PDB file of C-alpha atoms in Angstrom:
ATOM      1  CA  MET A   1      63.275  85.921  91.200  1.00 57.00           C
ATOM      2  CA  ASN A   2      62.873  83.096  88.688  1.00 64.00           C
ATOM      3  CA  GLY A   3      63.649  79.428  89.196  1.00 65.00           C
ATOM      4  CA  ALA A   4      67.191  79.697  87.835  1.00 66.00           C
ATOM      5  CA  GLY A   5      67.930  82.619  90.164  1.00 64.00           C
ATOM      6  CA  LEU A   6      66.625  80.719  93.182  1.00 71.00           C
ATOM      7  CA  ARG A   7      68.704  77.715  92.208  1.00 76.00           C
ATOM      8  CA  ARG A   8      71.868  79.825  91.964  1.00 77.00           C
ATOM      9  CA  LEU A   9      71.045  81.452  95.311  1.00 72.00           C
ATOM     10  CA  GLY A  10      70.562  78.041  96.923  1.00 74.00           C
ATOM     11  CA  LEU A  11      73.821  76.719  95.509  1.00 79.00           C
ATOM     12  CA  GLY A  12      75.603  79.831  96.744  1.00 78.00           C
ATOM     13  CA  LEU A  13      74.206  79.441 100.278  1.00 83.00           C
ATOM     14  CA  ILE A  14      75.095  75.758 100.654  1.00 87.00           C
ATOM     15  CA  PRO A  15      78.850  76.326 101.301  1.00 88.00           C
ATOM     16  CA  TRP A  16      78.087  79.007 103.905  1.00 89.00           C
ATOM     17  CA  ILE A  17      75.600  76.771 105.727  1.00 89.00           C
ATOM     18  CA  GLY A  18      78.126  73.938 105.566  1.00 91.00           C
ATOM     19  CA  ALA A  19      80.863  76.157 107.009  1.00 90.00           C
ATOM     20  CA  ILE A  20      78.639  77.220 109.933  1.00 91.00           C
ATOM     21  CA  LEU A  21      77.638  73.612 110.651  1.00 92.00           C
ATOM     22  CA  LEU A  22      81.297  72.556 110.528  1.00 92.00           C
ATOM     23  CA  TRP A  23      82.133  75.415 112.904  1.00 89.00           C
ATOM     24  CA  TYR A  24      79.549  74.148 115.416  1.00 90.00           C
ATOM     25  CA  ALA A  25      80.696  70.559 114.917  1.00 91.00           C
ATOM     26  CA  VAL A  26      84.332  71.384 115.676  1.00 88.00           C
ATOM     27  CA  ARG A  27      83.262  73.317 118.767  1.00 87.00           C
ATOM     28  CA  TRP A  28      81.073  70.498 120.061  1.00 87.00           C
ATOM     29  CA  SER A  29      83.438  67.681 119.106  1.00 85.00           C
ATOM     30  CA  GLY A  30      85.465  68.008 122.294  1.00 78.00           C
ATOM     31  CA  PHE A  31      88.771  67.943 120.428  1.00 82.00           C
ATOM     32  CA  VAL A  32      89.226  71.687 120.994  1.00 81.00           C
ATOM     33  CA  ASN A  33      88.598  73.667 124.165  1.00 83.00           C
ATOM     34  CA  VAL A  34      85.279  75.474 123.643  1.00 83.00           C
ATOM     35  CA  SER A  35      86.772  78.626 125.181  1.00 83.00           C
ATOM     36  CA  LEU A  36      89.106  78.819 122.173  1.00 87.00           C
ATOM     37  CA  ILE A  37      86.312  78.708 119.578  1.00 89.00           C
ATOM     38  CA  PRO A  38      83.431  81.131 120.093  1.00 92.00           C
ATOM     39  CA  ALA A  39      80.178  79.859 118.618  1.00 91.00           C
ATOM     40  CA  PRO A  40      78.789  81.503 115.462  1.00 92.00           C
ATOM     41  CA  HIS A  41      75.852  82.988 117.389  1.00 92.00           C
ATOM     42  CA  GLN A  42      78.275  84.472 119.928  1.00 93.00           C
ATOM     43  CA  VAL A  43      80.318  86.060 117.135  1.00 94.00           C
ATOM     44  CA  ALA A  44      77.110  87.419 115.584  1.00 93.00           C
ATOM     45  CA  ALA A  45      76.078  88.916 118.931  1.00 93.00           C
ATOM     46  CA  LYS A  46      79.510  90.518 119.326  1.00 93.00           C
ATOM     47  CA  PHE A  47      79.249  91.918 115.786  1.00 93.00           C
ATOM     48  CA  PHE A  48      76.002  93.747 116.588  1.00 91.00           C
ATOM     49  CA  GLU A  49      77.418  94.906 119.911  1.00 91.00           C
ATOM     50  CA  LEU A  50      80.497  96.388 118.224  1.00 91.00           C
ATOM     51  CA  LEU A  51      78.330  97.847 115.495  1.00 88.00           C
ATOM     52  CA  THR A  52      76.300  99.854 117.972  1.00 84.00           C
ATOM     53  CA  THR A  53      78.762 100.638 120.772  1.00 80.00           C
ATOM     54  CA  GLU A  54      82.387 100.305 119.686  1.00 70.00           C
ATOM     55  CA  GLY A  55      82.627 102.099 116.329  1.00 84.00           C
ATOM     56  CA  LEU A  56      82.860  99.041 114.083  1.00 91.00           C
ATOM     57  CA  LEU A  57      81.446 101.066 111.195  1.00 92.00           C
ATOM     58  CA  ILE A  58      84.309 103.545 111.580  1.00 92.00           C
ATOM     59  CA  ASP A  59      86.843 100.707 111.477  1.00 92.00           C
ATOM     60  CA  ILE A  60      85.181  99.284 108.358  1.00 93.00           C
ATOM     61  CA  PHE A  61      85.197 102.698 106.680  1.00 93.00           C
ATOM     62  CA  VAL A  62      88.849 103.405 107.558  1.00 92.00           C
ATOM     63  CA  SER A  63      90.071 100.026 106.304  1.00 93.00           C
ATOM     64  CA  THR A  64      87.949 100.165 103.137  1.00 93.00           C
ATOM     65  CA  ARG A  65      89.252 103.652 102.359  1.00 93.00           C
ATOM     66  CA  ARG A  66      92.842 102.508 102.817  1.00 93.00           C
ATOM     67  CA  VAL A  67      92.364  99.499 100.554  1.00 93.00           C
ATOM     68  CA  PHE A  68      90.539 101.559  97.931  1.00 93.00           C
ATOM     69  CA  LEU A  69      93.250 104.229  97.803  1.00 94.00           C
ATOM     70  CA  GLY A  70      96.097 101.701  97.839  1.00 93.00           C
ATOM     71  CA  VAL A  71      94.578  99.633  95.039  1.00 94.00           C
ATOM     72  CA  ALA A  72      93.607 102.684  92.966  1.00 94.00           C
ATOM     73  CA  LEU A  73      97.132 104.100  93.123  1.00 94.00           C
ATOM     74  CA  GLY A  74      98.751 100.703  92.582  1.00 94.00           C
ATOM     75  CA  ILE A  75      96.663  99.848  89.519  1.00 93.00           C
ATOM     76  CA  LEU A  76      97.034 103.362  88.124  1.00 94.00           C
ATOM     77  CA  VAL A  77     100.781 102.737  87.919  1.00 93.00           C
ATOM     78  CA  ALA A  78     100.621  98.983  87.217  1.00 92.00           C
ATOM     79  CA  VAL A  79      98.487  99.283  84.067  1.00 90.00           C
ATOM     80  CA  PRO A  80     100.908 101.374  81.959  1.00 90.00           C
ATOM     81  CA  VAL A  81     103.944  99.541  83.343  1.00 90.00           C
ATOM     82  CA  GLY A  82     102.354  96.139  82.724  1.00 88.00           C
ATOM     83  CA  PHE A  83     101.281  97.172  79.236  1.00 86.00           C
ATOM     84  CA  LEU A  84     104.803  98.348  78.414  1.00 86.00           C
ATOM     85  CA  LEU A  85     106.344  95.120  79.678  1.00 86.00           C
ATOM     86  CA  GLY A  86     103.788  92.959  77.913  1.00 81.00           C
ATOM     87  CA  TRP A  87     103.838  94.772  74.582  1.00 78.00           C
ATOM     88  CA  TYR A  88     107.591  95.301  74.207  1.00 81.00           C
ATOM     89  CA  ARG A  89     109.660  92.161  74.614  1.00 79.00           C
ATOM     90  CA  PRO A  90     112.960  94.008  75.273  1.00 84.00           C
ATOM     91  CA  ALA A  91     111.303  95.886  78.149  1.00 81.00           C
ATOM     92  CA  ARG A  92     110.013  92.596  79.556  1.00 78.00           C
ATOM     93  CA  THR A  93     113.425  90.964  79.270  1.00 82.00           C
ATOM     94  CA  PHE A  94     115.001  93.964  80.988  1.00 84.00           C
ATOM     95  CA  ALA A  95     112.556  94.349  83.891  1.00 84.00           C
ATOM     96  CA  ASP A  96     111.055  90.878  84.448  1.00 82.00           C
ATOM     97  CA  PRO A  97     113.689  89.592  86.918  1.00 85.00           C
ATOM     98  CA  MET A  98     113.402  92.711  89.084  1.00 86.00           C
ATOM     99  CA  ILE A  99     109.584  92.679  88.992  1.00 85.00           C
ATOM    100  CA  ASN A 100     109.508  89.045  90.118  1.00 83.00           C
ATOM    101  CA  PHE A 101     112.135  89.717  92.795  1.00 87.00           C
ATOM    102  CA  PHE A 102     110.069  92.447  94.451  1.00 85.00           C
ATOM    103  CA  ARG A 103     106.792  90.580  93.913  1.00 82.00           C
ATOM    104  CA  ALA A 104     108.139  87.705  96.000  1.00 83.00           C
ATOM    105  CA  LEU A 105     108.913  89.948  98.972  1.00 85.00           C
ATOM    106  CA  PRO A 106     106.083  89.883 101.543  1.00 84.00           C
ATOM    107  CA  PRO A 107     104.868  93.406 102.387  1.00 83.00           C
ATOM    108  CA  ILE A 108     105.138  92.688 106.117  1.00 82.00           C
ATOM    109  CA  ALA A 109     108.909  92.277 105.719  1.00 84.00           C
ATOM    110  CA  LEU A 110     109.139  95.871 104.499  1.00 86.00           C
ATOM    111  CA  ILE A 111     107.353  97.426 107.479  1.00 85.00           C
ATOM    112  CA  PRO A 112     110.573  98.401 109.349  1.00 87.00           C
ATOM    113  CA  LEU A 113     111.910 100.186 106.251  1.00 89.00           C
ATOM    114  CA  VAL A 114     108.560 101.834 105.560  1.00 89.00           C
ATOM    115  CA  ILE A 115     108.518 103.192 109.108  1.00 87.00           C
ATOM    116  CA  VAL A 116     112.065 104.539 108.694  1.00 89.00           C
ATOM    117  CA  TYR A 117     111.338 106.290 105.396  1.00 90.00           C
ATOM    118  CA  PHE A 118     107.666 107.253 105.733  1.00 90.00           C
ATOM    119  CA  GLY A 119     107.024 107.388 109.469  1.00 86.00           C
ATOM    120  CA  VAL A 120     103.928 105.898 111.104  1.00 81.00           C
ATOM    121  CA  ASP A 121     101.242 108.121 109.598  1.00 85.00           C
ATOM    122  CA  GLU A 122      98.608 107.210 107.014  1.00 87.00           C
ATOM    123  CA  ILE A 123     101.075 107.469 104.129  1.00 91.00           C
ATOM    124  CA  ALA A 124     103.052 104.498 105.497  1.00 89.00           C
ATOM    125  CA  LYS A 125      99.978 102.254 105.428  1.00 90.00           C
ATOM    126  CA  LEU A 126      99.151 103.355 101.885  1.00 91.00           C
ATOM    127  CA  VAL A 127     102.715 102.596 100.779  1.00 92.00           C
ATOM    128  CA  ILE A 128     102.352  98.985 101.959  1.00 91.00           C
ATOM    129  CA  LEU A 129      98.998  98.588 100.180  1.00 92.00           C
ATOM    130  CA  PHE A 130     100.348 100.312  97.062  1.00 94.00           C
ATOM    131  CA  TYR A 131     103.315  97.944  97.019  1.00 93.00           C
ATOM    132  CA  ALA A 132     101.118  94.859  97.292  1.00 91.00           C
ATOM    133  CA  SER A 133      98.632  96.108  94.669  1.00 93.00           C
ATOM    134  CA  PHE A 134     101.217  97.289  92.164  1.00 93.00           C
ATOM    135  CA  PHE A 135     103.283  94.120  91.926  1.00 90.00           C
ATOM    136  CA  SER A 136     100.279  91.782  91.850  1.00 89.00           C
ATOM    137  CA  GLY A 137      98.577  93.968  89.224  1.00 90.00           C
ATOM    138  CA  VAL A 138     101.590  94.459  86.995  1.00 91.00           C
ATOM    139  CA  ILE A 139     102.236  90.698  86.768  1.00 88.00           C
ATOM    140  CA  VAL A 140      98.641  89.982  85.691  1.00 87.00           C
ATOM    141  CA  MET A 141      98.715  92.900  83.283  1.00 87.00           C
ATOM    142  CA  TYR A 142     101.875  92.096  81.426  1.00 84.00           C
ATOM    143  CA  GLU A 143     101.177  88.356  81.285  1.00 82.00           C
ATOM    144  CA  GLY A 144      97.777  89.086  79.748  1.00 81.00           C
ATOM    145  CA  VAL A 145      99.028  91.679  77.260  1.00 80.00           C
ATOM    146  CA  SER A 146     101.930  89.483  76.160  1.00 79.00           C
ATOM    147  CA  GLN A 147      99.434  86.753  75.199  1.00 78.00           C
ATOM    148  CA  ILE A 148      97.252  88.937  72.978  1.00 75.00           C
ATOM    149  CA  THR A 149      97.166  87.312  69.558  1.00 76.00           C
ATOM    150  CA  PRO A 150      98.545  89.484  66.733  1.00 76.00           C
ATOM    151  CA  LEU A 151      95.821  88.168  64.416  1.00 81.00           C
ATOM    152  CA  TYR A 152      93.490  91.040  65.316  1.00 78.00           C
ATOM    153  CA  ILE A 153      96.172  93.580  64.518  1.00 77.00           C
ATOM    154  CA  ARG A 154      96.896  91.971  61.134  1.00 81.00           C
ATOM    155  CA  VAL A 155      93.199  91.985  60.281  1.00 82.00           C
ATOM    156  CA  ALA A 156      92.930  95.668  61.213  1.00 81.00           C
ATOM    157  CA  GLN A 157      95.990  96.460  59.099  1.00 79.00           C
ATOM    158  CA  ALA A 158      94.526  94.520  56.182  1.00 83.00           C
ATOM    159  CA  LEU A 159      91.364  96.624  56.469  1.00 80.00           C
ATOM    160  CA  GLY A 160      93.428  99.799  56.212  1.00 80.00           C
ATOM    161  CA  ALA A 161      93.528 100.928  59.845  1.00 79.00           C
ATOM    162  CA  ASN A 162      96.402 103.187  60.815  1.00 80.00           C
ATOM    163  CA  GLN A 163      98.438 102.820  64.020  1.00 75.00           C
ATOM    164  CA  ALA A 164      96.263 105.224  66.006  1.00 78.00           C
ATOM    165  CA  GLU A 165      93.076 103.405  64.989  1.00 79.00           C
ATOM    166  CA  ILE A 166      94.623 100.023  65.763  1.00 77.00           C
ATOM    167  CA  PHE A 167      95.609 101.195  69.240  1.00 76.00           C
ATOM    168  CA  ARG A 168      92.242 102.828  69.960  1.00 79.00           C
ATOM    169  CA  LYS A 169      89.913 100.219  68.450  1.00 80.00           C
ATOM    170  CA  VAL A 170      91.889  96.981  68.807  1.00 79.00           C
ATOM    171  CA  ILE A 171      94.574  97.194  71.468  1.00 79.00           C
ATOM    172  CA  ILE A 172      92.605  99.070  74.136  1.00 80.00           C
ATOM    173  CA  PRO A 173      89.490  96.804  73.957  1.00 81.00           C
ATOM    174  CA  LEU A 174      91.723  93.718  74.099  1.00 81.00           C
ATOM    175  CA  THR A 175      93.535  95.167  77.114  1.00 84.00           C
ATOM    176  CA  VAL A 176      90.417  96.021  79.153  1.00 84.00           C
ATOM    177  CA  PRO A 177      89.814  92.406  80.351  1.00 85.00           C
ATOM    178  CA  HIS A 178      93.372  92.219  81.647  1.00 85.00           C
ATOM    179  CA  ILE A 179      93.027  95.576  83.429  1.00 87.00           C
ATOM    180  CA  LEU A 180      89.896  94.349  85.187  1.00 88.00           C
ATOM    181  CA  THR A 181      91.547  91.051  86.108  1.00 88.00           C
ATOM    182  CA  ALA A 182      94.567  92.909  87.477  1.00 89.00           C
ATOM    183  CA  LEU A 183      92.198  95.075  89.513  1.00 91.00           C
ATOM    184  CA  ARG A 184      90.438  92.044  90.995  1.00 90.00           C
ATOM    185  CA  VAL A 185      93.714  90.339  91.880  1.00 90.00           C
ATOM    186  CA  ALA A 186      95.147  93.533  93.385  1.00 92.00           C
ATOM    187  CA  LEU A 187      91.983  94.027  95.430  1.00 92.00           C
ATOM    188  CA  GLY A 188      92.267  90.554  96.935  1.00 89.00           C
ATOM    189  CA  VAL A 189      95.967  90.976  97.683  1.00 90.00           C
ATOM    190  CA  ALA A 190      95.356  94.399  99.266  1.00 91.00           C
ATOM    191  CA  TRP A 191      92.728  93.028 101.642  1.00 90.00           C
ATOM    192  CA  ALA A 192      95.086  90.169 102.509  1.00 87.00           C
ATOM    193  CA  THR A 193      97.782  92.762 103.251  1.00 88.00           C
ATOM    194  CA  LEU A 194      95.519  95.066 105.269  1.00 86.00           C
ATOM    195  CA  VAL A 195      96.392  93.682 108.698  1.00 84.00           C
ATOM    196  CA  ALA A 196     100.108  94.006 107.910  1.00 83.00           C
ATOM    197  CA  SER A 197      99.667  97.617 106.820  1.00 85.00           C
ATOM    198  CA  GLU A 198      97.773  98.426 110.011  1.00 84.00           C
ATOM    199  CA  LEU A 199     100.611  97.094 112.116  1.00 75.00           C
ATOM    200  CA  ILE A 200     102.085 100.567 111.595  1.00 77.00           C
ATOM    201  CA  ALA A 201     100.639 102.381 114.619  1.00 72.00           C
ATOM    202  CA  ALA A 202      97.056 102.278 113.372  1.00 75.00           C
ATOM    203  CA  GLN A 203      94.438 103.561 115.811  1.00 83.00           C
ATOM    204  CA  ARG A 204      91.400 102.610 113.708  1.00 87.00           C
ATOM    205  CA  GLY A 205      90.695  99.949 111.125  1.00 88.00           C
ATOM    206  CA  LEU A 206      89.791  96.272 111.093  1.00 91.00           C
ATOM    207  CA  GLY A 207      93.429  95.209 111.248  1.00 88.00           C
ATOM    208  CA  ALA A 208      94.017  97.445 114.258  1.00 88.00           C
ATOM    209  CA  MET A 209      90.881  96.046 115.896  1.00 91.00           C
ATOM    210  CA  ILE A 210      92.138  92.475 115.391  1.00 90.00           C
ATOM    211  CA  GLN A 211      95.562  93.318 116.809  1.00 88.00           C
ATOM    212  CA  ASN A 212      94.106  95.068 119.846  1.00 89.00           C
ATOM    213  CA  ALA A 213      91.742  92.142 120.456  1.00 90.00           C
ATOM    214  CA  SER A 214      94.627  89.659 120.261  1.00 88.00           C
ATOM    215  CA  THR A 215      96.420  91.572 123.020  1.00 87.00           C
ATOM    216  CA  TYR A 216      93.494  90.912 125.390  1.00 88.00           C
ATOM    217  CA  PHE A 217      92.650  87.461 123.961  1.00 89.00           C
ATOM    218  CA  LEU A 218      89.208  88.604 122.756  1.00 91.00           C
ATOM    219  CA  LEU A 219      88.625  85.778 120.317  1.00 93.00           C
ATOM    220  CA  ASP A 220      85.077  86.781 119.408  1.00 93.00           C
ATOM    221  CA  VAL A 221      86.298  90.247 118.376  1.00 94.00           C
ATOM    222  CA  ILE A 222      89.079  88.662 116.312  1.00 94.00           C
ATOM    223  CA  TYR A 223      86.507  86.497 114.532  1.00 94.00           C
ATOM    224  CA  VAL A 224      84.343  89.560 113.874  1.00 95.00           C
ATOM    225  CA  GLY A 225      87.286  91.411 112.320  1.00 93.00           C
ATOM    226  CA  ILE A 226      88.309  88.469 110.146  1.00 93.00           C
ATOM    227  CA  ILE A 227      84.758  87.874 108.924  1.00 94.00           C
ATOM    228  CA  CYS A 228      84.261  91.593 108.182  1.00 94.00           C
ATOM    229  CA  ILE A 229      87.425  91.664 106.070  1.00 93.00           C
ATOM    230  CA  GLY A 230      86.308  88.609 104.122  1.00 92.00           C
ATOM    231  CA  LEU A 231      82.748  89.874 103.579  1.00 93.00           C
ATOM    232  CA  ILE A 232      83.807  93.355 102.460  1.00 93.00           C
ATOM    233  CA  ALA A 233      86.373  91.879 100.089  1.00 91.00           C
ATOM    234  CA  LEU A 234      83.677  89.530  98.735  1.00 91.00           C
ATOM    235  CA  ILE A 235      81.193  92.379  98.220  1.00 92.00           C
ATOM    236  CA  MET A 236      83.776  94.508  96.415  1.00 91.00           C
ATOM    237  CA  ASP A 237      84.734  91.565  94.220  1.00 90.00           C
ATOM    238  CA  LEU A 238      81.095  90.858  93.347  1.00 90.00           C
ATOM    239  CA  ILE A 239      80.581  94.513  92.394  1.00 91.00           C
ATOM    240  CA  LEU A 240      83.694  94.413  90.237  1.00 89.00           C
ATOM    241  CA  ARG A 241      82.512  91.199  88.574  1.00 88.00           C
ATOM    242  CA  LYS A 242      79.181  92.847  87.729  1.00 88.00           C
ATOM    243  CA  ILE A 243      81.017  95.820  86.223  1.00 86.00           C
ATOM    244  CA  THR A 244      83.279  93.455  84.283  1.00 83.00           C
ATOM    245  CA  ALA A 245      80.297  91.553  82.889  1.00 82.00           C
ATOM    246  CA  ARG A 246      78.727  94.801  81.655  1.00 83.00           C
ATOM    247  CA  LEU A 247      81.929  96.130  80.116  1.00 79.00           C
ATOM    248  CA  LEU A 248      82.799  92.852  78.411  1.00 74.00           C
ATOM    249  CA  VAL A 249      79.464  91.869  76.932  1.00 69.00           C
ATOM    250  CA  TRP A 250      81.214  91.720  73.550  1.00 61.00           C
ATOM    251  CA  GLN A 251      83.621  89.032  74.730  1.00 61.00           C
ATOM    252  CA  ASP A 252      82.800  85.403  73.896  1.00 55.00           C
ATOM    253  CA  ARG A 253      82.841  83.118  76.905  1.00 51.00           C
ATOM    254  CA  ALA A 254      82.991  79.345  76.940  1.00 41.00           C
ATOM    255  CA  ILE A 255      81.037  79.184  80.237  1.00 43.00           C
ATOM    256  CA  ALA A 256      77.999  81.322  81.004  1.00 46.00           C
TER     257      ALA A 256
END
């Protein structure tokens, strides 16, 4: 690793080190009962204990699979809907109020209705994650598409491109960044919604683990679950950012 890479790594580690030091400082300050804040090393020990004895890997796999499926299905529908709303102003005028109405509804508020209509099986959890992913993705998608400058289309028309060529060689490449942004946003929202989706009679999963731990006041287990959710979401986002950088090498950026 070269000097620039080491510098970026060091800058990236500083906030994490600061957060751990702050965690210890709050615990040792005396302002909070130490029994209410497990120390970082205690949480780390509990993580390895759960990893080897309590099926933490299974919980991570189950939750990751749910998020992946919910986001994949949500974005699969959000992309064409968002493109339609962004590209055709009458469609946006017609559907925008309803889209924003449902986007403002928290998924947790829909859990009773989801249980009534879909039961308590896996499909109910996927419906909640699909709902969260779709409405976050469609907003990003249609806002991005609606802001595409028509200059590129006029240039293509001036060069003799027909409608099919314009769509394939101009519209689709200009839409790809917005699709990837919608995917990143939907991924974050889905992970934030995971615990709510696993309120629906989940036996496995990080959200279920957190809920079960809260019943018995196992704070170290709750911390483990929260940190696992954040780390997995971070890893998935970093992977998606790498993919985005490779797919959009043609795109000019103001900041490297």
